Amino acid sequence: MTERVVIVGGGIAGISTASALRSGGFEGDLTLVDAGEFPYDRPPLSKDYLAGNMPLEQIALQPPSWYDDQRVRLVNRTTVTALRPGEGKLELSDGGVLSADRVVLATGASAARPPIPGADSDRVHVLRTAEDADRLRTALVPGARILVVGAGLIGAETASTAVGLGCEVTLVDPAAAPLTTVLGGQLAEWVHALHTQRGITVLQTVVQSFTGLGVTGIRAQLADGEAARTYDAVLLGVGMVPHTTLAEQAGLAVDQGIVVDAGQVTSNPAVLAVGDPARLRGTDGTLLGRAEHWEAAQTDGVRAAATLLGKQLPADAAPWFWTDRHGRHIEGVGHMSDASLTVVRGLFDDPSFAVFGLREGRVVAAAAVDDPTAVRAARRMIDRRIPIEPNRLADPAINLRTLLRS
């Protein structure tokens, strides 16, 4: 019987695990170990928090009273240095030891720093923690020359924040239109073009090296054949590296992530893993890619709690994500790369519009700009496998609820 659970890591995956355990009826001892003062949400770090519009307390994942109300012992400003699952023990950085029947690893990830010469300069930033955002914010002053490397979610959102603060921003990425897999080619190009419309210099290339110039800035040599350019600061937004060291040291199966089954259980049944470091092994033995989005981490926590409670696992749902940039809210569900036909609902110049991806008469993906209702409807269509007529889906005069009932 599981009477003591320790969750290692206080991101959305760890907090979701704790919340789902209590709401599911777990009455045992529940401890959450977090390196920070309190667990906080990460998406605002590239937007409102980075811009200085929101204090850290406002992005806390739970208010301070929640931990007492839910009887969750928060061990903060502390890390786990070793797992001893065979003994049911965890060693802490302050010298303490915790006992647990089951452990949930929600250890998260670090921002990647590719081996670019000169990338260890103090002027080259990453953005994964509040401390990272605090350091970067000091460079985002009006007129500052900022180079953002990588036009994925973190890079694009930071570029948007920086130009909004009055910086002179250059954004580089090797892809002509990042996010094509999830948004589709046409919408991905439209979204990427927002940067140019807002005055950002967009270059399709990669960085070859950085050279520090002391107090005058940092020089970046790009692979576009042009002379090196000088900037005041650089942000690397080129992905993340999962935290797997604890799992490796404990002898768990690790392969570019902590290997788990559908119930989030690792190769040791006493240990589960959720969120960014977890990598699912399919029923056929194939290792799938790690899901690195907010909702995926939240869902992992719900599944882990179900496993610990001995309950049925929740049904799989189509993956969903969102991003905010230049005053536009973009959401996507599923993968447009799975579609054989795309249908646009509305016009790209409209205040809001959506693109649906279909295959064999059913919606398999959708993305929308300033229209979250369309994405919610699309998700139901995907999960319920509802047959849809493309011409009706494209007609904004037809309410999507009507199509859900068809």
mmCIF file of C-alpha atoms in Angstrom, residues 160-369:
data_model
loop_
_atom_site.group_PDB
_atom_site.id
_atom_site.type_symbol
_atom_site.label_atom_id
_atom_site.label_comp_id
_atom_site.label_asym_id
_atom_site.label_seq_id
_atom_site.Cartn_x
_atom_site.Cartn_y
_atom_site.Cartn_z
ATOM 1 C CA SER A 160 7.925 39.843 -29.269
ATOM 2 C CA THR A 161 8.517 40.984 -25.686
ATOM 3 C CA ALA A 162 11.864 42.572 -26.531
ATOM 4 C CA VAL A 163 10.561 44.596 -29.472
ATOM 5 C CA GLY A 164 7.643 45.704 -27.295
ATOM 6 C CA LEU A 165 10.187 47.061 -24.808
ATOM 7 C CA GLY A 166 11.824 49.135 -27.520
ATOM 8 C CA CYS A 167 14.724 46.861 -28.403
ATOM 9 C CA GLU A 168 16.202 46.457 -31.867
ATOM 10 C CA VAL A 169 15.636 42.733 -32.415
ATOM 11 C CA THR A 170 17.115 40.251 -34.889
ATOM 12 C CA LEU A 171 15.621 36.737 -35.001
ATOM 13 C CA VAL A 172 17.474 33.878 -36.691
ATOM 14 C CA ASP A 173 16.276 30.373 -37.419
ATOM 15 C CA PRO A 174 17.229 27.822 -40.097
ATOM 16 C CA ALA A 175 13.555 27.179 -40.941
ATOM 17 C CA ALA A 176 11.657 29.432 -43.318
ATOM 18 C CA ALA A 177 8.503 28.979 -41.247
ATOM 19 C CA PRO A 178 8.903 27.392 -37.795
ATOM 20 C CA LEU A 179 5.966 25.403 -36.339
ATOM 21 C CA THR A 180 4.885 24.124 -39.767
ATOM 22 C CA THR A 181 4.253 20.658 -38.328
ATOM 23 C CA VAL A 182 1.595 21.894 -35.926
ATOM 24 C CA LEU A 183 0.254 24.977 -37.733
ATOM 25 C CA GLY A 184 0.511 23.930 -41.355
ATOM 26 C CA GLY A 185 2.569 25.741 -43.964
ATOM 27 C CA GLN A 186 0.257 28.648 -44.744
ATOM 28 C CA LEU A 187 -0.519 29.587 -41.141
ATOM 29 C CA ALA A 188 3.079 29.023 -40.014
ATOM 30 C CA GLU A 189 4.248 31.513 -42.654
ATOM 31 C CA TRP A 190 1.580 34.017 -41.576
ATOM 32 C CA VAL A 191 2.528 33.712 -37.910
ATOM 33 C CA HIS A 192 6.260 33.993 -38.649
ATOM 34 C CA ALA A 193 5.625 37.094 -40.776
ATOM 35 C CA LEU A 194 4.250 38.897 -37.705
ATOM 36 C CA HIS A 195 7.852 39.443 -36.614
ATOM 37 C CA THR A 196 8.743 41.377 -39.741
ATOM 38 C CA GLN A 197 5.536 43.394 -39.519
ATOM 39 C CA ARG A 198 6.526 44.490 -36.002
ATOM 40 C CA GLY A 199 9.970 45.654 -37.082
ATOM 41 C CA ILE A 200 12.046 42.574 -36.222
ATOM 42 C CA THR A 201 14.835 41.608 -38.632
ATOM 43 C CA VAL A 202 14.223 37.953 -39.517
ATOM 44 C CA LEU A 203 17.080 35.904 -40.987
ATOM 45 C CA GLN A 204 16.922 32.311 -42.168
ATOM 46 C CA THR A 205 20.334 31.113 -41.087
ATOM 47 C CA VAL A 206 22.320 29.766 -38.128
ATOM 48 C CA VAL A 207 24.971 31.171 -35.801
ATOM 49 C CA GLN A 208 28.523 29.945 -36.309
ATOM 50 C CA SER A 209 30.292 31.710 -33.430
ATOM 51 C CA PHE A 210 30.218 34.475 -30.846
ATOM 52 C CA THR A 211 33.077 36.804 -29.964
ATOM 53 C CA GLY A 212 32.955 38.909 -26.817
ATOM 54 C CA LEU A 213 33.730 42.607 -27.180
ATOM 55 C CA GLY A 214 33.836 43.518 -23.508
ATOM 56 C CA VAL A 215 31.637 46.451 -22.569
ATOM 57 C CA THR A 216 30.761 47.186 -26.197
ATOM 58 C CA GLY A 217 28.761 44.011 -26.793
ATOM 59 C CA ILE A 218 29.139 40.649 -28.489
ATOM 60 C CA ARG A 219 29.764 39.841 -32.145
ATOM 61 C CA ALA A 220 27.825 37.030 -33.838
ATOM 62 C CA GLN A 221 29.046 35.421 -37.021
ATOM 63 C CA LEU A 222 26.113 34.002 -38.962
ATOM 64 C CA ALA A 223 26.229 31.476 -41.781
ATOM 65 C CA ASP A 224 24.661 33.876 -44.282
ATOM 66 C CA GLY A 225 27.969 35.041 -45.709
ATOM 67 C CA GLU A 226 27.618 38.545 -44.304
ATOM 68 C CA ALA A 227 30.096 40.228 -41.987
ATOM 69 C CA ALA A 228 29.754 39.546 -38.254
ATOM 70 C CA ARG A 229 27.121 41.664 -36.524
ATOM 71 C CA THR A 230 27.364 43.252 -33.085
ATOM 72 C CA TYR A 231 24.681 42.929 -30.404
ATOM 73 C CA ASP A 232 24.238 43.938 -26.796
ATOM 74 C CA ALA A 233 22.773 40.576 -25.753
ATOM 75 C CA VAL A 234 21.811 37.203 -27.201
ATOM 76 C CA LEU A 235 19.054 34.779 -26.257
ATOM 77 C CA LEU A 236 19.382 31.113 -27.167
ATOM 78 C CA GLY A 237 15.926 29.591 -27.656
ATOM 79 C CA VAL A 238 16.975 26.284 -29.159
ATOM 80 C CA GLY A 239 15.276 23.632 -27.075
ATOM 81 C CA MET A 240 15.811 21.912 -23.757
ATOM 82 C CA VAL A 241 17.831 19.132 -22.167
ATOM 83 C CA PRO A 242 15.853 16.804 -19.847
ATOM 84 C CA HIS A 243 17.061 16.350 -16.274
ATOM 85 C CA THR A 244 17.764 12.623 -16.078
ATOM 86 C CA THR A 245 20.780 12.476 -13.764
ATOM 87 C CA LEU A 246 18.838 11.249 -10.715
ATOM 88 C CA ALA A 247 17.208 8.531 -12.803
ATOM 89 C CA GLU A 248 20.509 7.432 -14.325
ATOM 90 C CA GLN A 249 22.238 7.282 -10.945
ATOM 91 C CA ALA A 250 19.352 5.216 -9.580
ATOM 92 C CA GLY A 251 19.735 2.709 -12.408
ATOM 93 C CA LEU A 252 16.496 3.566 -14.210
ATOM 94 C CA ALA A 253 16.155 3.106 -17.954
ATOM 95 C CA VAL A 254 17.097 6.357 -19.674
ATOM 96 C CA ASP A 255 17.195 7.011 -23.415
ATOM 97 C CA GLN A 256 17.101 10.738 -24.223
ATOM 98 C CA GLY A 257 14.599 10.917 -21.398
ATOM 99 C CA ILE A 258 13.382 8.773 -18.509
ATOM 100 C CA VAL A 259 11.610 5.821 -20.102
ATOM 101 C CA VAL A 260 8.051 5.306 -18.819
ATOM 102 C CA ASP A 261 4.999 3.250 -19.676
ATOM 103 C CA ALA A 262 1.472 4.576 -20.249
ATOM 104 C CA GLY A 263 1.006 4.956 -16.493
ATOM 105 C CA GLN A 264 4.228 7.016 -16.152
ATOM 106 C CA VAL A 265 6.010 4.124 -14.385
ATOM 107 C CA THR A 266 9.757 3.834 -14.970
ATOM 108 C CA SER A 267 11.799 0.639 -15.161
ATOM 109 C CA ASN A 268 11.622 0.574 -11.353
ATOM 110 C CA PRO A 269 7.961 0.252 -10.239
ATOM 111 C CA ALA A 270 8.670 2.355 -7.142
ATOM 112 C CA VAL A 271 9.496 5.374 -9.323
ATOM 113 C CA LEU A 272 7.340 7.301 -11.788
ATOM 114 C CA ALA A 273 8.368 10.168 -14.079
ATOM 115 C CA VAL A 274 6.270 13.004 -15.492
ATOM 116 C CA GLY A 275 6.677 16.119 -17.589
ATOM 117 C CA ASP A 276 9.604 17.182 -19.760
ATOM 118 C CA PRO A 277 12.036 14.367 -18.856
ATOM 119 C CA ALA A 278 9.532 11.523 -19.353
ATOM 120 C CA ARG A 279 9.717 9.538 -22.602
ATOM 121 C CA LEU A 280 6.926 7.085 -23.334
ATOM 122 C CA ARG A 281 7.559 3.553 -24.541
ATOM 123 C CA GLY A 282 4.638 2.465 -26.704
ATOM 124 C CA THR A 283 2.871 -0.857 -26.367
ATOM 125 C CA ASP A 284 4.909 -2.160 -29.300
ATOM 126 C CA GLY A 285 8.143 -1.259 -27.521
ATOM 127 C CA THR A 286 8.866 1.809 -29.654
ATOM 128 C CA LEU A 287 10.164 4.869 -27.837
ATOM 129 C CA LEU A 288 8.167 7.968 -28.694
ATOM 130 C CA GLY A 289 9.361 11.557 -28.627
ATOM 131 C CA ARG A 290 9.173 13.526 -25.407
ATOM 132 C CA ALA A 291 6.221 15.913 -25.134
ATOM 133 C CA GLU A 292 7.523 19.314 -24.025
ATOM 134 C CA HIS A 293 4.320 21.354 -23.786
ATOM 135 C CA TRP A 294 2.499 22.659 -20.715
ATOM 136 C CA GLU A 295 -0.637 20.569 -21.081
ATOM 137 C CA ALA A 296 1.330 17.389 -21.738
ATOM 138 C CA ALA A 297 3.069 17.843 -18.395
ATOM 139 C CA GLN A 298 -0.253 18.459 -16.677
ATOM 140 C CA THR A 299 -1.742 15.321 -18.218
ATOM 141 C CA ASP A 300 1.284 13.270 -17.157
ATOM 142 C CA GLY A 301 0.580 14.275 -13.564
ATOM 143 C CA VAL A 302 -3.029 13.134 -13.831
ATOM 144 C CA ARG A 303 -1.922 9.779 -15.265
ATOM 145 C CA ALA A 304 0.709 9.298 -12.581
ATOM 146 C CA ALA A 305 -1.860 9.986 -9.870
ATOM 147 C CA ALA A 306 -4.255 7.469 -11.414
ATOM 148 C CA THR A 307 -1.480 4.871 -11.367
ATOM 149 C CA LEU A 308 -0.647 5.557 -7.723
ATOM 150 C CA LEU A 309 -4.329 5.397 -6.789
ATOM 151 C CA GLY A 310 -4.888 2.175 -8.709
ATOM 152 C CA LYS A 311 -7.498 3.842 -10.933
ATOM 153 C CA GLN A 312 -8.174 3.670 -14.645
ATOM 154 C CA LEU A 313 -5.904 5.885 -16.720
ATOM 155 C CA PRO A 314 -7.557 8.853 -18.444
ATOM 156 C CA ALA A 315 -8.241 8.517 -22.152
ATOM 157 C CA ASP A 316 -5.655 9.973 -24.509
ATOM 158 C CA ALA A 317 -6.548 13.313 -26.075
ATOM 159 C CA ALA A 318 -5.131 15.212 -29.023
ATOM 160 C CA PRO A 319 -2.091 17.305 -28.005
ATOM 161 C CA TRP A 320 -2.739 21.023 -27.541
ATOM 162 C CA PHE A 321 -0.490 24.059 -27.215
ATOM 163 C CA TRP A 322 -0.659 27.838 -27.310
ATOM 164 C CA THR A 323 1.617 30.808 -27.852
ATOM 165 C CA ASP A 324 1.203 34.581 -27.500
ATOM 166 C CA ARG A 325 3.181 37.047 -29.592
ATOM 167 C CA HIS A 326 2.729 40.573 -30.916
ATOM 168 C CA GLY A 327 -0.714 40.824 -29.342
ATOM 169 C CA ARG A 328 -2.030 37.681 -31.065
ATOM 170 C CA HIS A 329 -3.076 34.464 -29.329
ATOM 171 C CA ILE A 330 -2.396 31.293 -31.316
ATOM 172 C CA GLU A 331 -3.573 27.816 -30.351
ATOM 173 C CA GLY A 332 -3.101 24.472 -32.013
ATOM 174 C CA VAL A 333 -4.346 20.927 -31.503
ATOM 175 C CA GLY A 334 -3.045 17.806 -33.204
ATOM 176 C CA HIS A 335 -0.442 17.929 -35.979
ATOM 177 C CA MET A 336 -1.162 19.477 -39.353
ATOM 178 C CA SER A 337 1.454 17.173 -40.841
ATOM 179 C CA ASP A 338 -1.064 14.340 -40.350
ATOM 180 C CA ALA A 339 -3.651 16.044 -42.583
ATOM 181 C CA SER A 340 -4.223 15.448 -46.297
ATOM 182 C CA LEU A 341 -6.576 18.427 -46.681
ATOM 183 C CA THR A 342 -6.644 21.842 -45.016
ATOM 184 C CA VAL A 343 -9.714 24.036 -44.662
ATOM 185 C CA VAL A 344 -9.573 27.719 -43.733
ATOM 186 C CA ARG A 345 -12.481 29.063 -41.709
ATOM 187 C CA GLY A 346 -12.585 32.814 -42.215
ATOM 188 C CA LEU A 347 -9.880 34.975 -43.787
ATOM 189 C CA PHE A 348 -6.280 35.498 -42.720
ATOM 190 C CA ASP A 349 -6.981 39.237 -42.536
ATOM 191 C CA ASP A 350 -9.919 38.725 -40.158
ATOM 192 C CA PRO A 351 -9.540 39.609 -36.456
ATOM 193 C CA SER A 352 -9.798 35.870 -35.806
ATOM 194 C CA PHE A 353 -9.702 32.787 -38.023
ATOM 195 C CA ALA A 354 -8.919 29.087 -37.949
ATOM 196 C CA VAL A 355 -7.355 26.387 -40.107
ATOM 197 C CA PHE A 356 -8.501 22.772 -39.887
ATOM 198 C CA GLY A 357 -6.602 19.711 -41.062
ATOM 199 C CA LEU A 358 -8.631 16.713 -42.253
ATOM 200 C CA ARG A 359 -7.901 13.166 -43.284
ATOM 201 C CA GLU A 360 -10.483 10.713 -44.610
ATOM 202 C CA GLY A 361 -13.339 13.070 -43.757
ATOM 203 C CA ARG A 362 -12.357 13.668 -40.137
ATOM 204 C CA VAL A 363 -10.536 16.504 -38.388
ATOM 205 C CA VAL A 364 -7.050 15.486 -37.253
ATOM 206 C CA ALA A 365 -5.639 18.931 -36.406
ATOM 207 C CA ALA A 366 -6.543 22.584 -36.126
ATOM 208 C CA ALA A 367 -4.930 25.908 -35.360
ATOM 209 C CA ALA A 368 -6.471 29.294 -34.770
ATOM 210 C CA VAL A 369 -5.546 32.921 -34.261
#
